[in-house]
Coordinates of C-alpha atoms in Angstrom, one line a residue:
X18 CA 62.0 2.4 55.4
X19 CA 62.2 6.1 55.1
X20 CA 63.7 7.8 57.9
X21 CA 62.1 11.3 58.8
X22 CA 65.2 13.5 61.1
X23 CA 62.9 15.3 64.1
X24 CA 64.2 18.3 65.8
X25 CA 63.0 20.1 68.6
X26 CA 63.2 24.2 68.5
X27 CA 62.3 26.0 72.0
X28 CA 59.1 28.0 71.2
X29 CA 60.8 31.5 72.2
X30 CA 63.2 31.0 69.0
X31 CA 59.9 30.5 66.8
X32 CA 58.1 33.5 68.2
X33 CA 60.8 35.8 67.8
X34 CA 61.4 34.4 63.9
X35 CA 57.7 35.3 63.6
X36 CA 58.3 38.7 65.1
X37 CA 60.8 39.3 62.6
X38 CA 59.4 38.0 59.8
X39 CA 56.0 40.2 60.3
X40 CA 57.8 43.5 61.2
X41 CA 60.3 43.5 58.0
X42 CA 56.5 42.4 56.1
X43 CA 55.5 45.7 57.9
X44 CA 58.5 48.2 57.1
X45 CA 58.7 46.5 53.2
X46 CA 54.7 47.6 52.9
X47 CA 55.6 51.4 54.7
X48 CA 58.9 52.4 52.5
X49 CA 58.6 50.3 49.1
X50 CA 58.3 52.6 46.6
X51 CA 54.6 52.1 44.5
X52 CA 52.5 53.1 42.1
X53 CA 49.3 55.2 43.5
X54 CA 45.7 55.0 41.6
X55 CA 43.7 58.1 42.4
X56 CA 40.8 57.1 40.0
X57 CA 38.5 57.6 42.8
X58 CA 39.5 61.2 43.5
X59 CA 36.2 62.4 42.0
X60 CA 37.2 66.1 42.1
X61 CA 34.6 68.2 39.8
X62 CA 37.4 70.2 37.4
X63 CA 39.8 66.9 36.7
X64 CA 40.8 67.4 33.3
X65 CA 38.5 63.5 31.9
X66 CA 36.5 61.2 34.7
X67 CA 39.5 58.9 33.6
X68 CA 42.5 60.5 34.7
X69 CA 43.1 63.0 38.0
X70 CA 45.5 66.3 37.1
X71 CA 48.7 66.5 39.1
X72 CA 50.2 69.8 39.7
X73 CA 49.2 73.5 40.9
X74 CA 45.1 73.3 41.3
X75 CA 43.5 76.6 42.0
X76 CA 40.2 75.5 43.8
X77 CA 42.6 73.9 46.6
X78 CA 42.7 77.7 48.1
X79 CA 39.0 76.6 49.1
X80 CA 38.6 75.8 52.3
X81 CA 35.4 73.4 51.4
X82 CA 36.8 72.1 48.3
X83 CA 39.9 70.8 50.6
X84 CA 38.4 69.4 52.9
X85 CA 36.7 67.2 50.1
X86 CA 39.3 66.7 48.4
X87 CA 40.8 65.3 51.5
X88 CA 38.2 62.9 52.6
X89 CA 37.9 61.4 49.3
X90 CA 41.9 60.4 50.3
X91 CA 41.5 59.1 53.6
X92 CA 38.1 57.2 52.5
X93 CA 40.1 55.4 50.2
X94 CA 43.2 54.6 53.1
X95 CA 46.0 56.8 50.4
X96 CA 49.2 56.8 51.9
X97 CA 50.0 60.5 51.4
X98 CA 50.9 64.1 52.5
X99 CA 48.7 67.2 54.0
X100 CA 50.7 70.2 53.9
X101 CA 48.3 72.8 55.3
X102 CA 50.3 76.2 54.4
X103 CA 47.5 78.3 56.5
X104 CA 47.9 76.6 60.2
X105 CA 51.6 75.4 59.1
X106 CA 51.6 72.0 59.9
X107 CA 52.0 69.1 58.0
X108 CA 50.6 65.6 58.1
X109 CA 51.6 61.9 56.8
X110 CA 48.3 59.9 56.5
X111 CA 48.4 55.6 56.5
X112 CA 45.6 53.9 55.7
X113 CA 42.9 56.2 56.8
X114 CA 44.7 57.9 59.9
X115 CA 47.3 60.4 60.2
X116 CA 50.6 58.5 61.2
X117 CA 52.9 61.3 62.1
X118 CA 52.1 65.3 62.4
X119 CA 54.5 67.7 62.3
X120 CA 55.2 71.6 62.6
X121 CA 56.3 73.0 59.3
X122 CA 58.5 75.9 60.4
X123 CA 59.0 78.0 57.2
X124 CA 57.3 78.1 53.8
X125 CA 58.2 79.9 50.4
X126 CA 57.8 83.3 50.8
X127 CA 54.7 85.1 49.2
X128 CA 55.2 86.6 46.2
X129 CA 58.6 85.2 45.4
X130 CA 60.0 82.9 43.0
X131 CA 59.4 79.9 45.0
X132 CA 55.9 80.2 46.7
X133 CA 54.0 77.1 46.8
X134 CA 50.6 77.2 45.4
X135 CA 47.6 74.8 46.6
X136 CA 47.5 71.8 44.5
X137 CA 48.1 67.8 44.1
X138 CA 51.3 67.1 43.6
X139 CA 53.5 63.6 43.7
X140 CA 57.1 63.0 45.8
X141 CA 59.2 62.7 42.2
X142 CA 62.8 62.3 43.7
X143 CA 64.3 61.9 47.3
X144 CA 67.6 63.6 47.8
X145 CA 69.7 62.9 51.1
X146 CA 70.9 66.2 51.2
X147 CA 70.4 68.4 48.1
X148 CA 72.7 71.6 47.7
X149 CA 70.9 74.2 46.4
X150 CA 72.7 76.0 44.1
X151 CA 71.0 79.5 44.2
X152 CA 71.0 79.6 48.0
X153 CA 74.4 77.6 48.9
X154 CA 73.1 75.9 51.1
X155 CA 72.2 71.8 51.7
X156 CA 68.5 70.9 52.4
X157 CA 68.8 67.6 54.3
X158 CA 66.4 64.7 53.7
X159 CA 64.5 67.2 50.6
X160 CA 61.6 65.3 49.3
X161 CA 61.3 67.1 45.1
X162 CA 57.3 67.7 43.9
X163 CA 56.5 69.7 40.7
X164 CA 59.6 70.8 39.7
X165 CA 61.1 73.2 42.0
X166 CA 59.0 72.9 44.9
X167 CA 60.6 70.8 48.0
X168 CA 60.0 69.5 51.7
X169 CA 63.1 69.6 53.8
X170 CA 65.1 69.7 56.8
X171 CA 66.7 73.3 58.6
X172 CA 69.4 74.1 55.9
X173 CA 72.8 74.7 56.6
X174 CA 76.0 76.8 54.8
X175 CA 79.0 74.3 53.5
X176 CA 80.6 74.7 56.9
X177 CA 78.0 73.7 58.7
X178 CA 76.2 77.0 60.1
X179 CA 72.7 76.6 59.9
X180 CA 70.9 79.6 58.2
X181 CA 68.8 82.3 60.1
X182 CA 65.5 81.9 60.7
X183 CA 64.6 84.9 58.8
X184 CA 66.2 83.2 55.8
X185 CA 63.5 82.3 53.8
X186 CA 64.5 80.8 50.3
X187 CA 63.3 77.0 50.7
X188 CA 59.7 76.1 50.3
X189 CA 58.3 73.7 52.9
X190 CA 61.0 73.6 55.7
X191 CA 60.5 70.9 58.8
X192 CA 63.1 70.5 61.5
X193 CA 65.8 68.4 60.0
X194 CA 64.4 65.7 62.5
X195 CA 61.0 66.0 61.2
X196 CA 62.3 66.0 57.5
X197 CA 64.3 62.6 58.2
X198 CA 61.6 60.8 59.8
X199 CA 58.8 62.1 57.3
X200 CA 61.5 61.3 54.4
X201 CA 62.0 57.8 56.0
X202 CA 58.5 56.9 56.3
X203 CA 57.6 58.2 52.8
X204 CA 57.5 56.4 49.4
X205 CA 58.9 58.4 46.1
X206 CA 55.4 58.7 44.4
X207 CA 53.5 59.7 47.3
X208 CA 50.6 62.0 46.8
X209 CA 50.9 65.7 48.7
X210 CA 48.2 67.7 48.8
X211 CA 48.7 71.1 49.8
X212 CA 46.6 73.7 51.4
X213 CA 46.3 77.3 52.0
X214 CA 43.3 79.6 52.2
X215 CA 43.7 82.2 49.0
X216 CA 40.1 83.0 48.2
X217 CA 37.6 81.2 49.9
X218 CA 34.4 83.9 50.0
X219 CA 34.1 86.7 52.3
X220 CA 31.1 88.4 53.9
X221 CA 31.9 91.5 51.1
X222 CA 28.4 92.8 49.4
X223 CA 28.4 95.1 46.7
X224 CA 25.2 96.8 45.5
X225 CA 24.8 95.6 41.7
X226 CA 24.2 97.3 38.6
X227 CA 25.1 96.7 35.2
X228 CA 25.9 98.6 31.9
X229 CA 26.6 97.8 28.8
X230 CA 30.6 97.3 27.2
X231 CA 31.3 97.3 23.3
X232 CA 33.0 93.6 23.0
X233 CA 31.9 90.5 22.2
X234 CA 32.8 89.1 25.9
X235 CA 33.9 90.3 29.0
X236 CA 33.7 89.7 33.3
X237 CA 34.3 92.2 35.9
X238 CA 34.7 90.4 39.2
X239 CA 36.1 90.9 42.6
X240 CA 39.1 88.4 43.1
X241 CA 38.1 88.3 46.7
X242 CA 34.7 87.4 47.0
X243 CA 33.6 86.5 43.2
X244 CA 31.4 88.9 42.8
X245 CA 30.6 89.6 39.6
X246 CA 29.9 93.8 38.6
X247 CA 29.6 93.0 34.6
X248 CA 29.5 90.0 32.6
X249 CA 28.7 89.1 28.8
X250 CA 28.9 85.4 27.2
X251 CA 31.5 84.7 30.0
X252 CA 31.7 81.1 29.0
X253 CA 32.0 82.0 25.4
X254 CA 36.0 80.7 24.0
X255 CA 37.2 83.2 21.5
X256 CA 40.9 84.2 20.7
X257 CA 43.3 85.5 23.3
X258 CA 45.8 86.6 21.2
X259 CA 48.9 88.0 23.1
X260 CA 47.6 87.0 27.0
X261 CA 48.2 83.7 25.8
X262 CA 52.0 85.1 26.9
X263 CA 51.5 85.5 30.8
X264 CA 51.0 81.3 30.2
X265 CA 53.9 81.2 28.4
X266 CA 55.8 83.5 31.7
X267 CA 54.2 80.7 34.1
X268 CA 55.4 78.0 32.1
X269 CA 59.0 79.1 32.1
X270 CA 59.7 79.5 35.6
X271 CA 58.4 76.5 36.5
X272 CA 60.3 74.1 34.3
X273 CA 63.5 76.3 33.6
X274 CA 66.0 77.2 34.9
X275 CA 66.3 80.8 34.6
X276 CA 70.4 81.4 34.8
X277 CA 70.7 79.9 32.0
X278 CA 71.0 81.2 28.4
X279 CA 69.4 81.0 25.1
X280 CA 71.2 81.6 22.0
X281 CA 69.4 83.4 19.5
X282 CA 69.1 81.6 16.0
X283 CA 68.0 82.6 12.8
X284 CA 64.4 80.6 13.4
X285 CA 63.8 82.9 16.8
X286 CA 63.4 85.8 14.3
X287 CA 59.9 86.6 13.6
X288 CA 57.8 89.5 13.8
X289 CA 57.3 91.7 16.2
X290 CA 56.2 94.9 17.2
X291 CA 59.8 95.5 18.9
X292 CA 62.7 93.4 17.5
X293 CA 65.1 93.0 20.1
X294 CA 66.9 89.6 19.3
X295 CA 69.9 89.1 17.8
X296 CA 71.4 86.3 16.2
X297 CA 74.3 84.9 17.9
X298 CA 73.6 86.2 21.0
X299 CA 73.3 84.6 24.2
X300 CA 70.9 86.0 27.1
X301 CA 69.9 84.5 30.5
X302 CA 66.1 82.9 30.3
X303 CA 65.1 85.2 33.0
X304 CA 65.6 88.5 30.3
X305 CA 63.4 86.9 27.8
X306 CA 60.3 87.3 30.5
X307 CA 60.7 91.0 30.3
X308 CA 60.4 91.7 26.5
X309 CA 57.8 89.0 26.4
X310 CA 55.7 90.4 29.3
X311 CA 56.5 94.1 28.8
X312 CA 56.7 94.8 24.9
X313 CA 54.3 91.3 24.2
X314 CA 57.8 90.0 21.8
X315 CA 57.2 87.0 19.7
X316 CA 61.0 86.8 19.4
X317 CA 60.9 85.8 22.8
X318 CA 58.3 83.9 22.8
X319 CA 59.5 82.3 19.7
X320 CA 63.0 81.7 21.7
X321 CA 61.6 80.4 25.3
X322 CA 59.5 77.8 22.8
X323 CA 62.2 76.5 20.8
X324 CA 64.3 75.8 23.6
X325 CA 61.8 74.0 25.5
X326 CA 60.2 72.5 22.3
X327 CA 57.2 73.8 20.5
X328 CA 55.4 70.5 21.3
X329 CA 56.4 70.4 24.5
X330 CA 55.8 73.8 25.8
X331 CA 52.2 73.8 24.2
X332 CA 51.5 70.8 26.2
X333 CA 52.8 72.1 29.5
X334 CA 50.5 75.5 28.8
X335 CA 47.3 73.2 27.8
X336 CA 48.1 71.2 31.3
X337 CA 48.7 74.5 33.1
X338 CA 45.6 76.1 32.0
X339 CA 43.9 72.2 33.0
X340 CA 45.3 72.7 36.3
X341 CA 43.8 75.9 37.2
X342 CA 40.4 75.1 36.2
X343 CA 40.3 77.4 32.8
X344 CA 38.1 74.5 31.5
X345 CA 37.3 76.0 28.0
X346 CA 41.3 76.7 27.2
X347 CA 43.4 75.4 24.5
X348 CA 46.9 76.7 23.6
X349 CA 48.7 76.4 20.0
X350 CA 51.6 78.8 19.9
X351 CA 53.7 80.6 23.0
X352 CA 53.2 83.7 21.4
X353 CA 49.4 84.0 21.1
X354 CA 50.0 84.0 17.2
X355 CA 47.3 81.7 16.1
X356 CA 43.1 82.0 16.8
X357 CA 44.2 78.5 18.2
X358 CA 44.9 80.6 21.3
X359 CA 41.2 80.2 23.2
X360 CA 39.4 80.3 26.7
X361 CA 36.6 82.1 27.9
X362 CA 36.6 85.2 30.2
X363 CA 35.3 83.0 32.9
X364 CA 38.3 80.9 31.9
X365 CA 40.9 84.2 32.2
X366 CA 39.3 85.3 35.4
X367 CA 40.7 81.8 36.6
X368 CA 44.0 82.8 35.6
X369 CA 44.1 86.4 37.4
X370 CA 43.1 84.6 40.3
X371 CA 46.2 82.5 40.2
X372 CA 48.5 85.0 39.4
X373 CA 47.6 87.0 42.1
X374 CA 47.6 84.5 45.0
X375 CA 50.4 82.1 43.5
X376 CA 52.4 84.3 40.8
X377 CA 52.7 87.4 41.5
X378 CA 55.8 88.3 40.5
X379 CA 54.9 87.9 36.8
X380 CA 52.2 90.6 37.8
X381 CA 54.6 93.0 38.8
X382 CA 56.6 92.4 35.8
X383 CA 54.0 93.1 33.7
X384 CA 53.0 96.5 35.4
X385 CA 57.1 97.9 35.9
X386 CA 57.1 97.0 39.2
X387 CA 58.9 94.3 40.1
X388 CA 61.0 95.8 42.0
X389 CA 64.1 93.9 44.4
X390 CA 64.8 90.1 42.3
X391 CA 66.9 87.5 43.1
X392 CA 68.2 88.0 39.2
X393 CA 70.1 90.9 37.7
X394 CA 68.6 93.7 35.7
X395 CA 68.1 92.5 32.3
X396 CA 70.4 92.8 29.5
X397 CA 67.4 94.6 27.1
X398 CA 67.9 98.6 27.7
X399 CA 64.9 101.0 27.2
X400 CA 62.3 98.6 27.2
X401 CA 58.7 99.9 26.8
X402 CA 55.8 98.9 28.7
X403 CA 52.4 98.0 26.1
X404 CA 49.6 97.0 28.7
X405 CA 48.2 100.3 28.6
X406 CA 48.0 101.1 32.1
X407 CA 51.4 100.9 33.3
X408 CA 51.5 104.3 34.7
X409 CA 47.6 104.1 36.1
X410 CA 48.7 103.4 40.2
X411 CA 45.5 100.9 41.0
X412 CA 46.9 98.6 37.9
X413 CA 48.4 95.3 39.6
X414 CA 49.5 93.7 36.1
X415 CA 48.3 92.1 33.5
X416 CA 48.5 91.3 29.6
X417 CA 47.4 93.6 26.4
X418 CA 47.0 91.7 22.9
X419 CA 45.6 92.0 19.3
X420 CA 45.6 89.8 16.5
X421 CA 43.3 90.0 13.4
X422 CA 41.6 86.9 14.6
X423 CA 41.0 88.5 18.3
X424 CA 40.5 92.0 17.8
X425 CA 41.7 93.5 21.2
X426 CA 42.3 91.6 24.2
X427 CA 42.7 92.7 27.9
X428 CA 43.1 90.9 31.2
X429 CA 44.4 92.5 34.2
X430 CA 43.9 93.6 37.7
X431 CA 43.2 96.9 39.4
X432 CA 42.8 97.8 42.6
X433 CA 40.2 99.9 43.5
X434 CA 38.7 102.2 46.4
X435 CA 34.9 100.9 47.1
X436 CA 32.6 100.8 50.1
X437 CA 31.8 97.8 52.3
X438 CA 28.3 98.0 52.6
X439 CA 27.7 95.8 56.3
X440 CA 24.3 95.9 56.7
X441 CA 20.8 97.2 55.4
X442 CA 21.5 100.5 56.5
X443 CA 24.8 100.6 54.4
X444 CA 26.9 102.0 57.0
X445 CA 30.2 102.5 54.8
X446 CA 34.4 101.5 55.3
X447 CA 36.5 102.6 52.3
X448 CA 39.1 99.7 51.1
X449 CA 40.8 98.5 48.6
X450 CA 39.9 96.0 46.5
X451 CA 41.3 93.6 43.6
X452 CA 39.1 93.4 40.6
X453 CA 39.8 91.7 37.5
X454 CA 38.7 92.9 34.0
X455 CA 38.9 90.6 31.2
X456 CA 37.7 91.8 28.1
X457 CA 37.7 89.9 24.7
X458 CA 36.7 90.8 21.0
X459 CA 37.1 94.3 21.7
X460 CA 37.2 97.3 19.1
X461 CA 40.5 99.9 19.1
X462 CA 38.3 101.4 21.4
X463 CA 38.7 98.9 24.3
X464 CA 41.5 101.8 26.4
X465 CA 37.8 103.9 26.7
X466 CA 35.9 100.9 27.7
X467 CA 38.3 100.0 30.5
X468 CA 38.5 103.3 31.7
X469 CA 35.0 103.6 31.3
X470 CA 34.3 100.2 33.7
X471 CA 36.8 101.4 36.4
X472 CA 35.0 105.1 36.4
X473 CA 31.8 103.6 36.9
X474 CA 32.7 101.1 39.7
X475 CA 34.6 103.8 41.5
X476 CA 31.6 106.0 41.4
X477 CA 28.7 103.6 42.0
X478 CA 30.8 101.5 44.4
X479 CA 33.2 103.6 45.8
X480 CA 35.1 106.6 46.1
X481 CA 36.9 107.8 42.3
X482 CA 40.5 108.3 42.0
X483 CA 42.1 110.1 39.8
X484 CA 44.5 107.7 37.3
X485 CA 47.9 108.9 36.4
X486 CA 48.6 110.8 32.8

């Protein structure tokens, strides 16, 4: 006869068993790190309806297209991050409802090296307390998305001082209590979308008219509002030629390092309208940008793509260009060599628009201006400035080329003087506004056509300045 051992437990020892058998269920589910499908993000400039584009998205400046964006997210219960840069707060959201919310206290500064664009971005690495080794400093509880963008705590000096709150090198700072609860409570892989309002549109009117340009494609638009003063076959993807470089400027300081050197070797020697390089030589990454941006070099071109790898940097640029909704773009070379090199004005004027609201330091490297950097001067001496207008005051930057393939190329900004027309009865404000001018398959006139665009938008727009000699 089998024998079957009975024991008696007291009920409270089974319900607390089952207490603490369901909450460890719970924490594993919260913290376990997973894989997240956003197949269902139906967002109308995704790169394929198979596959959603992580990284720097320009139509997350719009408030509308947010809000969509982030519906679609809570719809489907995603476990992720709202960082909304405009009222500075950010949020961690759990199946369909906003666990925690907290204050975000500091953000990368505008302008500067480590601004943080809108866009969709993933946690890729959790660091305890990362030392930053530009700044000095240790980031507690730093949460790492696209590169050299983080979330993290109040930083504090190796002695443990905490920095001033005017210090403002990190890019979304929480209190360090915030940061180690949101970096608790978050999973490496978790979406973050962030937010801030660039260039939704205005209430701006203009009164329209419309001449004619000698080129085979070119838009005139207001970065502010989108209004459009010129336009021709605006969807039309010819060669870039040399803009294809201001891609090649983004590329680099978002996936280098730019302390560190380059060598030049015999294969970074091509030509150029300036040659600069030479071989044997080491210069820091950041000096390459100013030859490439100022004098359009291939050398450096040539020498940022080598060291990254010509296969690789391509891809980044064609994933780049993705990003920012420059849907008829495909890159081949970092220097703009080959008619490979191809988008659509509409597709440039998508790039300005970037630059200026996430980038704009590469602007004001292009026009001489850049002023105060957290680098040294560069090592190149008596470097020259090609894009045309760099002594014209109302030029905010931009990017000259020519190939035989492209004929002349332009795409820059300018800020100009113009009246806000209010109401029907046009009572007038002068102010300033950004306009970009992208012109492509121009003639060796394309200087006159330019000048002749700005002229006529002053005068039927606006009050003409007078442009520098």
């Amino acid at each position: 006869m089998k024998r079957v051992l009975l024991v008696k437990i007291p009920a409270w020892i089974l319900t607390v068993a089952f207490l603490a058998i369901a909450a460890g269920v719970f924490i594993f589910a919260l913290l376990a790190p997973r894989s997240v499908d956003l197949s269902f993000l139906s967002l109308p400039t995704s790169p394929s309806d198979e596959e959603f584009e992580y990284g720097p998205r320009t139509e997350l400046g719009n408030a509308q297209f947010f809000r969509d964006a982030k519906n679609q997210l809570v719809a489907a219960k995603t476990t992720f991050i709202e960082a909304d840069l405009s009222s500075m707060m950010l949020r961690l959201h759990k199946d369909g409802a906003i666990l925690r919310e907290v204050k975000i206290l500091a953000k990368g500064k505008e302008g500067s090296w480590w601004e943080t664009p809108a866009g969709l971005y993933r946690i890729e690495t959790k660091i305890k307390n990362h030392f930053s080794g530009f700044g000095q400093v240790y980031q507690p509880w730093s949460m790492v998305f696209q590169g050299n963008f983080f979330i993290h705590g109040w930083p504090y000096y190796p002695g443990g001082a905490p920095v001033a709150s005017s210090y403002s090198g990190g890019c979304i700072r929480l209190s360090t209590a915030d940061a180690e609860e949101i970096y608790h409570l978050t999973p490496q892989g978790t979406p973050v979308l962030v937010y801030e309002k660039d260039w939704s549109a205005d209430s701006f009117t203009y009164r329209e008219n419309t001449p004619r340009v000698a080129a085979r494609t070119y838009l005139v638009a207001d970065l502010g509002n989108n209004f459009t003063f010129l336009d021709k076959n605006k969807t039309d993807a010819l060669p870039i030629a040399s803009i294809t470089k201001l891609v090649t400027a983004l590329i680099t300081t978002e996936y280098l390092n730019l302390d560190r050197t380059i060598t030049v070797t015999d294969r970074m020697i091509v030509p150029t309208s300036k040659p600069r390089l030479q071989i044997g030589k080491s210069y820091p990454i950041y000096d390459y940008l100013f030859p490439l941006l100022l004098e359009s070099s291939n050398e450096a071109a040539t020498a940022l793509g080598i060291h990254m790898g010509s296969a690789r940097i391509v891809a980044l640029m064609n994933k780049k260009a993705a990003s920012v909704g420059m849907r008829q773009t495909s890159f081949a070379d970092p220097a703009g060599i080959s008619d490979g090199n191809r988008a659509s004005a509409e597709d440039l004027f998508m790039l300005t628009k970037y630059l200026y609201n996430n980038r704009s330091f590469i602007l004001r490297m292009t026009s001489g201006r850049l002023g105060a950097s957290a680098y040294d001067n560069p090592r190149f001496s008596n470097l020259g400035n090609f894009n045309l207008f760099s002594k014209d005051a109302r030029f905010v930057g931009g990017k000259v080329g020519k190939t035989p393939g492209a004929g002349e190329t332009f795409a820059g900004i300018f800020n100009l003087r113009v009246r806000n027309y209010e109401d029907e009865e046009a009572s007038e404000s002068v102010t300033t506004r950004p306009v970009a001018v992208i012109i492509l398959g121009a003639n060796d006139q394309m200087k006159d056509d330019i000048d002749s665009v700005l002229a006529w938008i002053e005068a039927r727009y606006g009050k003409p300045t007078t442009p520098a000699q």
